[in-house]
Structures are given as C-alpha cells and as structure tokens.
Amino acid sequence: LITLSEHSIVISPVGNVDSELFKPITMGIKRIFGCKTKVMPLLPDVSFALDPKREQHHSTPILKKLEEAAPVQAIKVIGITSVDLFIPILTYVYGEAQIGGATCIISTHRLAEGLFLSTDEDTYHERVAKEAVHELGHTFKLRHCKDNNCLMHYCRSIKDVDRKSQQLCRYCKTLLEDEMKRIADSG
Amino acid sequence: MSSIKIFIVDDELVMRKSLSGWLERDGYEVDTAESGEEAIEKLKKTRFDLLLVDIKMEGISGLDVLKHVRENDPDVAVVMITAYGSIATAIEAMKNGAYDYLLKPFDPEELGVLIEKIVEQQAQARENLFLKEQYKDRTRFESMIGQSKPMQDVFDLIRDVAPMESTVLITGETGSGKGLAAKAIHTNSPRSEGPFVLVNCGAIPEHLMESELFGHQKGAFTDAKETKKGRLELAHDGTLFLDEIGEISMRMQIDLLRVLEDHVFYRVGGTQPIEVDFRVVAATNRNLKKAIKNETFREDLYFRLNVIAFQMPPLRERKEDLPLLAEHFLRRFSQETNKPIDKISRRAIDEMMLYEWPGNVRELENAIERAVVVGKEREICPEDLPFWCSDDPTLVPQNALKDIEKAHIERILGNNQWNIAKSSKILGIDRTTLYSKIKRYDIIKSD
C-alpha cells in the first residue's frame, strides 16, 4: 500500500467509549490501510442528534459535525460511539459512511449481542475492529462486496460479522490500492 | 449488481438522502424525485429496475405513480413506503400491482432481503423471456422474422430447398428480404461452411462487371496491375448470390449462362480454364417474364435460374408481422445508439399498420432507426415516424398503391431537399431504383 505516514486516520471517541477498543481498531486500520492512527476526541456531546421519540441518535448530523471538527492533516476520521444510531428510513444502523467521504461513524451498541463481555472480549473487539474498517472502507470508495469473507461484505446479522474475515478480498484490495494511489497522487 | 437502477420517490429530503446513501453503499445506481410529478417526468426518460415510492405525497400521490408505472412499464417492481397509519392504503397499492410495502422505518436487513429478492426474480424473468424467445423458433428463421402464414410458408420452403443443389430464384419487391432468404438457404445448406458471395448486379457498373465476376490476369488491361480473383472463383465450394439479376446486361447474361452450364470460365486476359463449384441463388424485384417478352432478359438464362422459385411476400401482405419486426429493430437500434427507448406507442403501431410500406421491411428498418435517432421520449411516437402526417390523405389505404408510392417518394424527396442518397436510404431502396421511380412517376422537383 502507498504510505501516507505523514497523515493519519483519526479515531474519535464520541461520548463515553471504552478506551480498550482503540487498540484493535488501530491494528485493523494499520493492517488494511497501512496508516498511522491518532485518538482524538472531537465531539464532547452528541445530544443534538438524539431523537427523543426513537431514543436513538441520528448518525447523519453526527457525521456532519465530525467533518466540521476534523483536523486538516487527518485523511479520514472515524467516530466511535456507544449510543444506538439510526437513519430516518431505517430502524437502526451499525454505522454510517459516505462513499468517498472524509468521515464515518460506528456504534458499538449492538455489537456485543450474544456475548458475555467478561469471557468473549476478544470476539467483541474483533467485531468492533471489523465494523470500523468496513465503514472506513466506504470512505475510500469501497462498496459492499458479495464475498462473505471480505471485510466489505454487508452483514445482515451479527453472525455474519463473526463469519467474515479481517481481510479484504483481492478485488476490494485492488480497488483500495487504486484509491490510495489516487489520494497520494493528488497530494 | 452495479447495473441495478433504483428510483426513490419521496417528498421528504431526509428520507431520500438517507435511503439513497444507504443503497449507494450497496453498489446500486440510485436516482430520486421529490414529487409524483417529477417522478413521472423522469420515468418518461429513464428506465429503472425498482421503484421505492412513498404513498403520501402532495399532488400526484404514490398510488398515482404506481398506476403510471403499471400502465407504461409493467415489468418494473414498485415497493410502496408507508407510515403505520397508512397500512390500508399500502394494501390497496398491493392490490393495484405494487410488489410489496415497507413500513417506515424499516430494518436494514428487511430492505436488503427485499431488494435481492426482486433483483433475483427480475433476472429469472429475463432468463425465462430469453428461453421463450429461443422457443419462438417458428417466428424466427435465421435473420428473418415472421409469424404470418406467408412467412411461415417461406421458412418451410427454405428448409426444404436448402439441402438441395438446385438453383433458386427469389422474387419479391425491393426491401422484402430476398437477401436474407438467400443467406438462410446458404446457412442451412451442406455448403454452409463455404463462402457466401454476393454480387449486386444492379450496383456494379457494366464496364466493371466482367472483371468483378470473372477476375483478371495481371496486365489484362491498363489498370490490371495484379492478378485478381473474381467473385465466381471466390464462391468456390459455397453459394453465389446474384442479387438484382434482372439488371444484368445482355452481354453478361450470355457469359453467365455459360458458366452456370459448364462451371468453367476464364479470367479476363487469362488462358487457363478455371473450374468452380458453387450453388447459385438469384434474386430480383423485376418481372423477368415481362423482361423476356421485352427482350431484355434471356429466356435460357431464366430457365437456368428458375429451377426452384419462390416469392418473398411484401410487408403490406403480412402486417401481422409488423409489431414483431418493429420491436426487433427497436431493440437493435436502441442498443446500437445507446438510447433508452424501449417501447413503441400504441398510436405509432396503429400508424404503421395503416401505412402501405412500399419499401417493405427495409423501409420499416430505416423508419425505426430514424425514430430512435430523433425520438425524445422513452417510447416511439407517431411524430417520430418519417411518413407521419396526421391529415395527409395519401396515407389512406384505399388509394391505388402507385399513387401512395408516388406521394410518399415526393414527400421524402421534398423533406430532404432532393438529396437522392439520403432519400433512397430513408425509402429503403437503392439510388438507381429511386431514379427509375422518379422517371416512372414523372416526379418533378418543385421550387
């Protein structure tokens, strides 16, 4: 992969987030994108995005605020939150990203489903890292992949998340390399 | 997956945005409209595979959009989006042909499964259609299309005569598909592996004909810098198709007759006899018996050619094939031009059925090509057809055919500033034929 070491991907905890999660996310990002990471809280409060009727947070305005607060040297920003996220048309989302956008966000709210965190911590960390890299993948213009082993595969259930690997398939890998080269060339 | 086009119709910007963003990540091509009015306008120009339509909208409602789609594009799946309070309307929509409905907000997996199911069913339907088309063996024969009795008879006859070695004479009006019939005979004959060589006797000037047919030796005449094989030689082991045989000169008729009898000839300027083995299929739009009477065509050559003869029916005598043919050409030209025109309007079909088609299938082919090029909507309208003129009495079929043909030629020439090449292309006839028709009908250029 093209080295973008002078830039970093910012991991931004949004609200109260377990700091133990930053390590697996950092490793996942390094493995797939080859980039440095920096943990940097950018949004102290997300109550502006709360929908009291649904008791969930609308992810789109959070993404917008994250983008406004993003430091210029960051190539991408990923927000991590423990609140339950939604977009108006859907009941919930694990995360949101715009294709080719600068920011994305994931929620850990539903990722502990079926686990005892005291004994299944590794699985939980793996799930969080997979979803974080998946959403970041969208910001590098990757779309959902049919290969159910690929990190960019869209998971219908938490079982699907566990089933997929922590790697991109060779097609997504090539597309990512193309996009990273394009970013490096454009300075 | 990337080719699936989804159309979201919802008056709420936030719904349109969140849904389109979600679907784009899945690799779908997404477009949106904020009202029923905008949706219908876009639907006239673009074809989508799936519509997600909000039921409640100001003005044209989701149900009206559904009705429009059902009337114009029944293959498109429409999924209604509704809030809890409007389930009854959603069920009504299902009765009116909606594929399904989704209650706002819906689970991401519910949407994903539904779209995949629709995409899969549409692919299945397309495959079924393809298989059905293949089974339509009786409506298609090689490149010819027709379900009418006259065409079915032609297909049967070709199947019968193709395996034989006999010479075939195909008669029929210009543009009626004589060339396609000849090709079908070749393709279904034991010579199908060999060449199919066309000689357009009407298009090759008299002074070049001899060299074209027989070839020449180097130095046979001033321009003969190399030895060149003629078409007779090239047709060895295959089929020689002599198109417009009625146009061939008396001199060439003598030479041709000799070759057909002996299958031996000499190149121009050559001294070595060349033996050839080919089957002859000839075609003409002329009445050869009349030409024999007028002493412009040799009787012995006629008998040599007329071993098996059949006539290609003119399009006006098999109008039931017209929609099938028009659709075939539409598919071809919309693909070639990459224009999303996929339908011919009822009114346009009616106009075509009324018209007499003096240029036959070739004229129809040209008319559809033109309509696809000039057409602005997703369907071909009567206005797109070259002969369309709503109050033109010459289109009324009770006129004598020659009057209709004359008027049609006059109009096409007038519309094209008497550009003969352009007019002959639109009419589906060659320039020589157009000139002879101008002379025959005494058509005069008006200022």
XYZ file of C-alpha atoms in Angstrom:
634
model
C 0.000 0.000 0.000
C 1.051 3.590 -0.610
C 2.386 5.013 2.653
C 0.539 8.026 3.910
C 2.563 8.167 7.107
C 2.656 11.947 7.198
C -1.113 11.821 7.551
C -3.186 9.894 9.994
C -6.593 8.384 10.354
C -8.200 9.930 13.409
C -10.115 7.658 15.783
C -12.544 9.919 17.575
C -14.485 8.669 20.591
C -17.944 10.260 20.581
C -19.370 10.341 24.095
C -18.419 7.663 26.557
C -16.369 4.948 24.815
C -14.322 2.088 26.271
C -10.673 3.008 25.592
C -9.783 -0.707 25.318
C -11.371 -0.619 21.846
C -8.796 1.753 20.351
C -6.090 -0.911 20.164
C -7.960 -3.450 17.987
C -9.256 -0.617 15.795
C -5.735 0.803 15.404
C -4.404 -2.629 14.458
C -7.222 -3.186 11.971
C -6.576 0.187 10.330
C -2.832 -0.456 10.133
C -3.398 -3.910 8.650
C -5.774 -2.781 5.929
C -4.869 0.831 5.174
C -1.258 0.905 6.388
C -1.870 4.264 8.044
C -0.935 5.709 11.400
C -3.786 6.462 13.757
C -4.370 9.099 16.358
C -7.055 9.041 19.030
C -8.627 12.478 19.243
C -11.991 13.321 20.839
C -13.712 15.874 18.601
C -17.314 15.914 19.805
C -17.848 16.164 23.533
C -21.601 15.846 23.280
C -23.990 14.258 20.780
C -27.291 15.161 22.405
C -28.055 17.367 19.364
C -28.553 14.177 17.371
C -30.892 12.498 19.832
C -34.386 11.703 18.628
C -36.386 11.546 21.863
C -39.231 9.596 20.265
C -36.944 6.864 18.976
C -34.478 7.142 21.823
C -31.739 6.783 19.264
C -29.169 9.134 17.747
C -29.367 10.188 14.112
C -25.949 9.349 12.661
C -26.020 11.799 9.737
C -25.816 15.052 11.800
C -23.055 13.476 13.913
C -21.088 12.749 10.747
C -21.557 16.350 9.646
C -20.281 17.743 12.970
C -17.334 15.348 12.904
C -16.430 16.586 9.460
C -16.514 20.207 10.633
C -14.295 19.378 13.600
C -11.815 17.190 11.702
C -8.183 18.405 11.774
C -6.840 19.256 8.313
C -3.957 16.814 8.481
C -6.320 13.867 9.053
C -7.027 11.909 5.906
C -10.109 10.270 7.427
C -11.952 10.448 10.717
C -13.802 7.533 12.284
C -16.154 8.263 15.159
C -16.792 5.532 17.731
C -19.876 5.762 19.899
C -21.759 3.525 22.270
C -25.152 5.146 21.550
C -27.629 3.413 19.261
C -27.591 5.005 15.789
C -30.276 5.333 13.145
C -31.002 6.985 9.829
C -34.620 8.097 9.366
C -35.650 5.406 6.926
C -34.130 2.505 8.889
C -34.741 1.194 12.400
C -31.022 1.206 13.228
C -27.575 1.168 11.641
C -24.290 -0.328 12.850
C -22.573 2.665 11.321
C -22.683 5.243 8.567
C -20.243 6.458 5.981
C -20.406 8.331 2.743
C -18.770 6.784 -0.293
C -15.539 8.738 -0.699
C -16.390 10.999 2.250
C -13.972 12.190 4.935
C -15.754 10.823 7.983
C -17.604 7.768 9.170
C -19.020 6.509 12.411
C -19.757 3.179 14.069
C -21.875 2.303 17.050
C -20.823 -0.420 19.475
C -24.377 -0.551 20.827
C -25.434 -3.731 19.024
C -22.027 -5.332 18.583
C -21.997 -7.082 21.950
C -25.112 -9.070 21.019
C -24.919 -12.673 22.252
C -21.622 -12.168 24.089
C -20.548 -12.193 27.734
C -18.054 -9.407 27.690
C -16.162 -10.879 30.623
C -15.298 -14.006 28.610
C -15.834 -13.005 24.956
C -13.899 -9.760 24.933
C -11.705 -10.798 22.004
C -14.728 -11.522 19.800
C -16.262 -8.190 20.752
C -13.046 -6.337 19.932
C -12.820 -8.169 16.650
C -16.383 -7.162 15.741
C -15.706 -3.508 16.552
C -12.472 -3.507 14.545
C -14.201 -5.188 11.562
C -17.062 -2.675 11.522
C -14.675 0.268 11.920
C -12.538 -0.862 8.991
C -15.692 -1.644 6.976
C -17.043 1.916 7.407
C -13.609 3.417 6.707
C -13.531 1.266 3.566
C -16.580 3.190 2.310
C -14.728 6.478 2.765
C -12.073 5.023 0.439
C -14.843 4.451 -2.127
C -15.270 0.718 -1.474
C -18.824 -0.581 -1.811
C -20.399 -3.685 -0.351
C -18.802 -6.877 -1.572
C -20.538 -10.135 -2.465
C -17.743 -12.230 -0.976
C -18.993 -13.113 2.514
C -15.424 -13.496 3.756
C -14.442 -9.984 2.726
C -14.423 -7.155 5.270
C -16.578 -5.108 2.902
C -19.331 -7.721 2.892
C -22.594 -6.284 4.166
C -23.666 -8.241 7.246
C -27.339 -8.852 7.823
C -26.758 -10.211 11.307
C -24.091 -10.289 13.958
C -23.386 -13.907 12.939
C -22.339 -12.632 9.521
C -19.945 -10.186 11.197
C -18.337 -13.050 13.100
C -18.144 -15.174 9.975
C -16.322 -12.655 7.761
C -12.547 -12.403 7.929
C -10.445 -9.416 8.948
C -9.127 -9.045 5.405
C -10.304 -7.578 2.139
C -10.852 -9.883 -0.812
C -8.392 -9.400 -3.674
C -10.832 -7.276 -5.690
C -11.520 -4.849 -2.838
C -7.796 -4.792 -2.055
C -7.042 -3.696 -5.628
C -9.778 -1.050 -5.558
C -8.413 0.269 -2.263
C -4.871 0.405 -3.651
C -6.167 2.367 -6.662
C -7.950 4.856 -4.424
C -4.991 5.282 -2.073
C -2.713 5.852 -5.043
C -5.153 8.428 -6.370
C -5.165 10.207 -2.993
C -1.340 10.118 -2.804
C -1.030 11.452 -6.390
C -3.446 14.275 -5.757
C -1.374 15.285 -2.759
C -25.145 -5.675 -9.094
C -23.919 -2.255 -10.181
C -26.316 -2.174 -13.108
C -29.435 -2.281 -10.908
C -31.146 1.091 -11.035
C -33.308 2.127 -8.107
C -35.609 5.154 -8.093
C -36.670 6.702 -4.790
C -39.773 8.883 -4.815
C -40.347 10.674 -1.522
C -41.239 14.269 -0.685
C -39.039 14.279 2.431
C -35.438 15.219 1.661
C -34.077 13.419 4.723
C -35.733 10.146 3.659
C -34.449 10.433 0.118
C -30.942 11.230 1.299
C -30.655 8.532 3.930
C -32.106 5.826 1.709
C -30.070 6.751 -1.369
C -26.853 6.918 0.668
C -27.604 3.501 2.106
C -28.343 1.947 -1.276
C -25.325 3.533 -2.962
C -23.069 1.789 -0.479
C -24.610 -1.444 -1.698
C -23.454 -0.596 -5.198
C -26.878 0.271 -6.623
C -27.356 3.143 -9.028
C -29.820 5.481 -7.338
C -31.890 8.425 -8.530
C -34.527 10.359 -6.599
C -37.588 12.515 -7.152
C -39.256 14.777 -4.626
C -42.760 14.576 -6.069
C -45.016 12.359 -8.135
C -44.867 14.916 -10.954
C -41.055 14.854 -11.059
C -41.113 11.049 -10.846
C -43.380 10.666 -13.869
C -41.248 13.089 -15.894
C -38.075 11.136 -15.040
C -39.786 7.820 -15.768
C -40.525 9.003 -19.298
C -36.794 9.307 -19.938
C -35.180 6.631 -17.803
C -35.923 3.014 -17.074
C -35.413 1.768 -13.522
C -35.451 -1.784 -12.189
C -37.060 -0.924 -8.892
C -39.063 1.978 -7.514
C -39.352 2.806 -3.821
C -42.338 5.136 -3.619
C -43.738 6.971 -0.621
C -47.508 6.638 -0.599
C -48.365 10.043 0.859
C -47.217 12.955 -1.234
C -48.767 16.299 -2.149
C -50.169 16.466 -5.703
C -49.582 13.226 -7.607
C -49.576 10.561 -4.897
C -47.551 7.384 -4.629
C -50.591 5.409 -5.798
C -50.783 7.583 -8.934
C -47.085 6.942 -9.621
C -47.770 3.216 -9.197
C -50.666 3.445 -11.669
C -48.452 5.239 -14.198
C -45.767 2.555 -13.901
C -48.257 -0.297 -14.179
C -49.701 1.205 -17.364
C -46.390 2.029 -19.007
C -43.806 -0.400 -17.687
C -45.464 -3.370 -16.002
C -42.162 -5.222 -15.529
C -40.782 -2.654 -13.089
C -41.117 -3.618 -9.420
C -42.702 -0.954 -7.227
C -42.344 -1.091 -3.460
C -44.521 1.335 -1.509
C -43.140 3.059 1.557
C -45.662 3.928 4.204
C -46.085 5.019 7.793
C -48.051 2.990 10.352
C -51.243 4.991 9.795
C -51.451 4.156 6.086
C -51.241 0.374 6.028
C -54.707 0.129 4.474
C -53.522 2.280 1.552
C -50.415 0.118 1.227
C -52.580 -2.974 0.966
C -54.688 -1.227 -1.657
C -51.444 -0.496 -3.511
C -50.546 -4.197 -3.407
C -53.912 -4.978 -4.981
C -53.068 -2.446 -7.708
C -49.827 -4.172 -8.568
C -47.237 -2.982 -6.049
C -44.642 -5.665 -5.371
C -44.600 -5.102 -1.612
C -44.657 -2.374 1.001
C -42.287 -1.304 3.733
C -43.286 0.347 6.976
C -41.202 3.398 7.863
C -38.681 2.999 9.444
C -37.681 -0.462 8.288
C -34.913 -2.839 9.310
C -31.826 -2.624 7.107
C -31.847 -6.383 6.586
C -35.528 -6.305 5.576
C -34.710 -3.816 2.808
C -31.638 -5.775 1.713
C -33.502 -9.074 1.506
C -36.415 -7.500 -0.382
C -34.172 -5.856 -2.979
C -32.169 -9.032 -3.501
C -35.389 -10.994 -3.948
C -36.681 -8.528 -6.535
C -33.378 -8.459 -8.410
C -33.287 -12.259 -8.439
C -36.866 -12.519 -9.695
C -36.237 -9.970 -12.419
C -33.140 -11.868 -13.549
C -35.221 -15.056 -13.581
C -37.951 -13.345 -15.599
C -35.378 -12.085 -18.095
C -33.947 -15.580 -18.431
C -37.433 -17.028 -18.955
C -38.077 -14.431 -21.619
C -34.801 -15.323 -23.297
C -35.701 -19.024 -23.268
C -39.160 -18.214 -24.564
C -37.619 -16.177 -27.369
C -35.438 -19.128 -28.244
C -38.506 -21.325 -28.367
C -40.102 -18.889 -30.747
C -38.431 -20.921 -33.439
C -41.494 -20.569 -35.615
C -41.384 -16.783 -35.637
C -37.702 -16.554 -36.473
C -35.681 -18.237 -39.147
C -32.044 -17.209 -39.342
C -32.258 -13.407 -39.538
C -35.841 -13.401 -40.822
C -38.759 -12.683 -38.576
C -42.402 -13.520 -39.161
C -45.281 -15.377 -37.618
C -47.650 -14.749 -40.533
C -48.776 -17.568 -42.805
C -46.863 -16.245 -45.877
C -43.623 -16.077 -43.887
C -44.157 -19.471 -42.289
C -44.545 -20.862 -45.814
C -41.282 -19.185 -46.834
C -39.470 -20.669 -43.810
C -40.797 -24.153 -44.657
C -39.780 -23.773 -48.277
C -36.270 -22.641 -47.381
C -35.900 -25.610 -45.038
C -36.931 -27.898 -47.908
C -34.778 -26.400 -50.666
C -31.662 -25.548 -48.664
C -30.199 -29.085 -48.615
C -30.613 -29.427 -52.395
C -28.101 -28.316 -55.027
C -30.673 -26.701 -57.322
C -30.527 -23.085 -58.355
C -33.080 -20.890 -56.592
C -34.740 -17.764 -57.902
C -36.211 -15.460 -55.277
C -38.596 -12.785 -56.422
C -40.203 -10.023 -54.448
C -40.431 -6.302 -54.027
C -37.482 -4.241 -53.012
C -36.748 -4.457 -49.289
C -38.837 -7.580 -48.771
C -35.883 -9.639 -47.500
C -34.680 -11.545 -50.572
C -31.073 -11.225 -49.433
C -31.875 -12.652 -46.000
C -33.705 -15.563 -47.611
C -30.679 -16.276 -49.811
C -28.401 -16.208 -46.778
C -30.759 -18.550 -44.915
C -30.634 -21.006 -47.814
C -26.847 -20.939 -47.699
C -26.660 -21.297 -43.910
C -28.966 -24.309 -43.960
C -27.258 -25.999 -46.886
C -24.375 -28.507 -46.884
C -22.278 -25.584 -48.242
C -22.713 -23.535 -45.075
C -19.030 -23.952 -44.193
C -18.097 -22.465 -47.559
C -18.300 -18.800 -48.606
C -21.487 -16.841 -49.329
C -20.543 -14.426 -52.078
C -22.828 -11.575 -53.055
C -22.844 -9.996 -56.489
C -25.126 -6.988 -56.638
C -25.756 -6.925 -60.367
C -27.560 -3.582 -60.151
C -24.795 -1.808 -58.290
C -21.723 -2.853 -60.282
C -21.221 -0.678 -63.382
C -21.384 -2.538 -66.669
C -17.702 -1.965 -67.551
C -16.514 -3.412 -64.225
C -18.891 -6.357 -64.113
C -16.798 -8.740 -66.190
C -13.706 -8.221 -64.081
C -15.743 -8.400 -60.843
C -17.333 -11.717 -61.793
C -14.505 -13.475 -63.590
C -11.447 -11.741 -62.181
C -8.499 -10.734 -64.321
C -4.895 -11.611 -65.052
C -2.142 -9.119 -64.409
C -1.757 -6.887 -67.453
C -5.128 -7.841 -68.942
C -5.941 -4.102 -69.189
C -4.272 -0.837 -68.193
C -5.348 -0.877 -64.537
C -4.811 -4.621 -64.032
C -1.599 -4.287 -62.060
C -2.165 -7.539 -60.151
C -3.972 -10.771 -60.886
C -7.345 -10.653 -59.154
C -9.783 -13.427 -58.378
C -13.364 -12.767 -59.432
C -16.452 -13.427 -57.330
C -17.210 -16.679 -59.149
C -13.866 -18.023 -58.071
C -14.320 -16.730 -54.538
C -17.649 -18.556 -54.304
C -15.971 -21.944 -54.844
C -17.462 -24.573 -52.519
C -20.067 -22.062 -51.353
C -23.062 -20.117 -52.619
C -23.063 -17.382 -55.233
C -25.872 -14.913 -54.638
C -26.732 -12.910 -57.737
C -28.839 -10.057 -56.420
C -30.866 -7.858 -58.789
C -30.203 -10.322 -61.598
C -32.801 -8.501 -63.698
C -30.416 -5.550 -64.032
C -27.605 -7.510 -65.717
C -26.670 -6.603 -69.299
C -27.478 -8.901 -72.219
C -23.757 -9.433 -72.817
C -23.103 -10.532 -69.284
C -26.184 -12.749 -69.391
C -24.501 -14.765 -72.153
C -21.277 -15.156 -70.172
C -23.112 -16.007 -67.008
C -25.252 -18.616 -68.702
C -22.138 -20.352 -69.989
C -20.611 -20.500 -66.514
C -23.831 -21.796 -64.993
C -23.944 -24.558 -67.575
C -20.278 -25.604 -67.532
C -18.980 -24.328 -64.188
C -15.830 -23.391 -66.058
C -14.648 -19.879 -67.004
C -11.582 -17.819 -67.845
C -10.306 -14.774 -66.036
C -10.237 -11.621 -68.158
C -6.969 -11.868 -70.070
C -6.460 -15.414 -68.811
C -5.863 -18.532 -70.868
C -6.309 -21.208 -68.226
C -9.808 -22.576 -67.674
C -10.894 -22.339 -64.051
C -13.295 -24.899 -62.671
C -15.643 -23.785 -59.956
C -18.235 -25.496 -57.829
C -20.888 -23.265 -56.361
C -24.601 -23.130 -55.923
C -26.465 -20.184 -57.415
C -29.212 -18.268 -55.702
C -30.536 -15.313 -57.665
C -32.986 -12.604 -56.723
C -34.901 -9.885 -58.491
C -37.695 -7.414 -57.962
C -38.380 -7.364 -61.677
C -40.926 -9.352 -63.598
C -38.489 -11.487 -65.597
C -41.189 -12.995 -67.834
C -42.107 -9.493 -68.915
C -38.414 -8.736 -69.430
C -38.152 -11.829 -71.661
C -41.085 -10.545 -73.691
C -39.389 -7.157 -73.957
C -36.205 -8.994 -74.986
C -34.180 -7.515 -72.142
C -33.658 -10.857 -70.404
C -32.624 -14.148 -71.973
C -35.132 -16.949 -71.741
C -32.447 -19.665 -71.495
C -30.843 -17.911 -68.536
C -34.263 -17.534 -66.927
C -34.890 -21.289 -67.195
C -31.434 -21.989 -65.854
C -32.127 -19.814 -62.813
C -35.782 -20.645 -62.307
C -35.351 -24.240 -61.144
C -36.888 -23.559 -57.767
C -38.639 -20.241 -57.352
C -40.468 -18.508 -54.578
C -41.669 -15.045 -53.791
C -40.974 -13.006 -50.690
C -44.286 -11.527 -49.531
C -44.448 -7.733 -49.337
C -44.855 -6.304 -45.841
C -48.345 -4.985 -46.587
C -49.482 -8.583 -47.091
C -48.146 -9.720 -43.738
C -48.934 -6.796 -41.495
C -49.405 -9.085 -38.505
C -45.595 -9.384 -38.504
C -45.127 -5.638 -38.286
C -45.166 -5.233 -34.465
C -42.721 -8.137 -34.090
C -40.389 -6.699 -36.730
C -40.670 -3.161 -35.365
C -39.816 -4.360 -31.872
C -36.845 -6.329 -33.209
C -35.461 -3.251 -34.966
C -36.190 -1.054 -31.952
C -34.161 -3.340 -29.695
C -31.303 -3.367 -32.171
C -31.142 0.386 -32.770
C -31.696 1.433 -29.165
C -28.793 -0.847 -28.260
C -26.624 0.473 -31.093
C -27.340 4.106 -30.291
C -27.377 3.509 -26.542
C -30.687 5.374 -26.240
C -33.139 4.202 -23.580
C -36.079 3.846 -25.978
C -37.746 0.544 -25.227
C -41.304 0.835 -26.440
C -43.406 1.747 -29.431
C -46.604 3.584 -28.540
C -49.959 2.110 -29.439
C -50.633 5.111 -31.696
C -47.331 4.650 -33.535
C -48.122 0.959 -34.119
C -51.576 1.962 -35.425
C -49.994 4.436 -37.843
C -47.547 1.793 -39.026
C -50.355 -0.690 -39.570
C -52.185 1.836 -41.769
C -49.152 2.626 -43.877
C -48.515 0.605 -47.047
C -44.714 0.224 -46.762
C -43.678 0.414 -50.436
C -40.052 -0.114 -49.329
C -41.121 -3.135 -47.257
C -39.074 -4.421 -44.289
C -36.068 -2.320 -45.249
C -38.213 0.818 -45.134
C -39.548 -0.255 -41.733
C -35.990 -0.837 -40.530
C -34.976 2.638 -41.690
C -38.100 4.192 -40.184
C -37.364 2.664 -36.773
C -33.717 3.659 -36.983
C -34.737 7.234 -37.714
C -37.351 7.191 -34.946
C -34.766 6.001 -32.419
C -32.358 8.717 -33.515
C -34.877 11.579 -33.413
C -37.038 10.227 -30.540
C -37.000 12.282 -27.355
C -39.179 10.081 -25.158
C -38.742 6.524 -23.935
C -41.269 5.322 -26.478
C -41.585 5.860 -30.195
C -44.463 8.180 -31.051
C -46.169 8.658 -34.441
C -44.391 12.019 -34.747
C -41.048 10.192 -34.839
C -42.014 8.189 -37.932
C -40.767 9.544 -41.272
C -44.114 9.138 -43.026
C -46.180 10.641 -40.233
C -48.508 13.384 -41.320
C -51.765 13.261 -39.419
C -54.044 14.796 -42.048
C -52.342 13.524 -45.159
C -54.960 11.823 -47.336
C -52.315 9.831 -49.192
C -51.910 7.641 -46.149
C -55.430 6.381 -46.526
C -55.008 2.892 -47.883
C -57.865 2.923 -50.401
C -55.666 4.923 -52.823
C -54.020 2.964 -55.586
C -50.673 1.660 -54.425
C -48.745 3.529 -57.092
C -50.391 6.831 -56.063
C -49.390 6.227 -52.465
C -45.872 5.325 -53.504
C -45.565 8.394 -55.716
C -46.818 10.711 -52.968
C -44.511 9.108 -50.458
C -41.457 9.476 -52.685
C -42.387 13.105 -53.407
C -42.683 13.850 -49.710
C -39.401 12.173 -48.763
C -37.570 13.959 -51.594
C -39.120 17.272 -50.558
C -38.243 16.735 -46.902
C -34.656 16.002 -47.853
C -34.136 18.824 -50.396
C -33.998 16.243 -53.176
C -30.881 14.666 -51.745
C -31.052 11.376 -53.654
C -28.629 9.419 -51.436
C -30.437 10.433 -48.240
C -33.919 9.942 -49.707
C -33.099 6.499 -51.092
C -31.736 5.443 -47.690
C -34.932 6.564 -45.945
C -37.076 4.870 -48.586
C -35.066 1.676 -48.278
C -34.300 1.471 -51.981
C -31.089 1.995 -53.880
C -30.389 5.165 -55.832
C -30.886 3.529 -59.230
C -34.348 2.362 -58.205
C -35.183 5.816 -56.873
C -34.128 7.432 -60.129
C -36.223 4.979 -62.126
C -39.240 5.628 -59.887
C -38.814 9.402 -60.247
C -38.837 8.900 -64.006
C -41.708 6.405 -63.990
C -43.960 8.578 -61.809
C -42.853 11.756 -63.540
C -41.921 13.394 -60.261
C -40.689 16.935 -60.772
C -38.663 18.998 -58.359
C -40.737 21.990 -57.312
C -39.118 25.296 -56.317
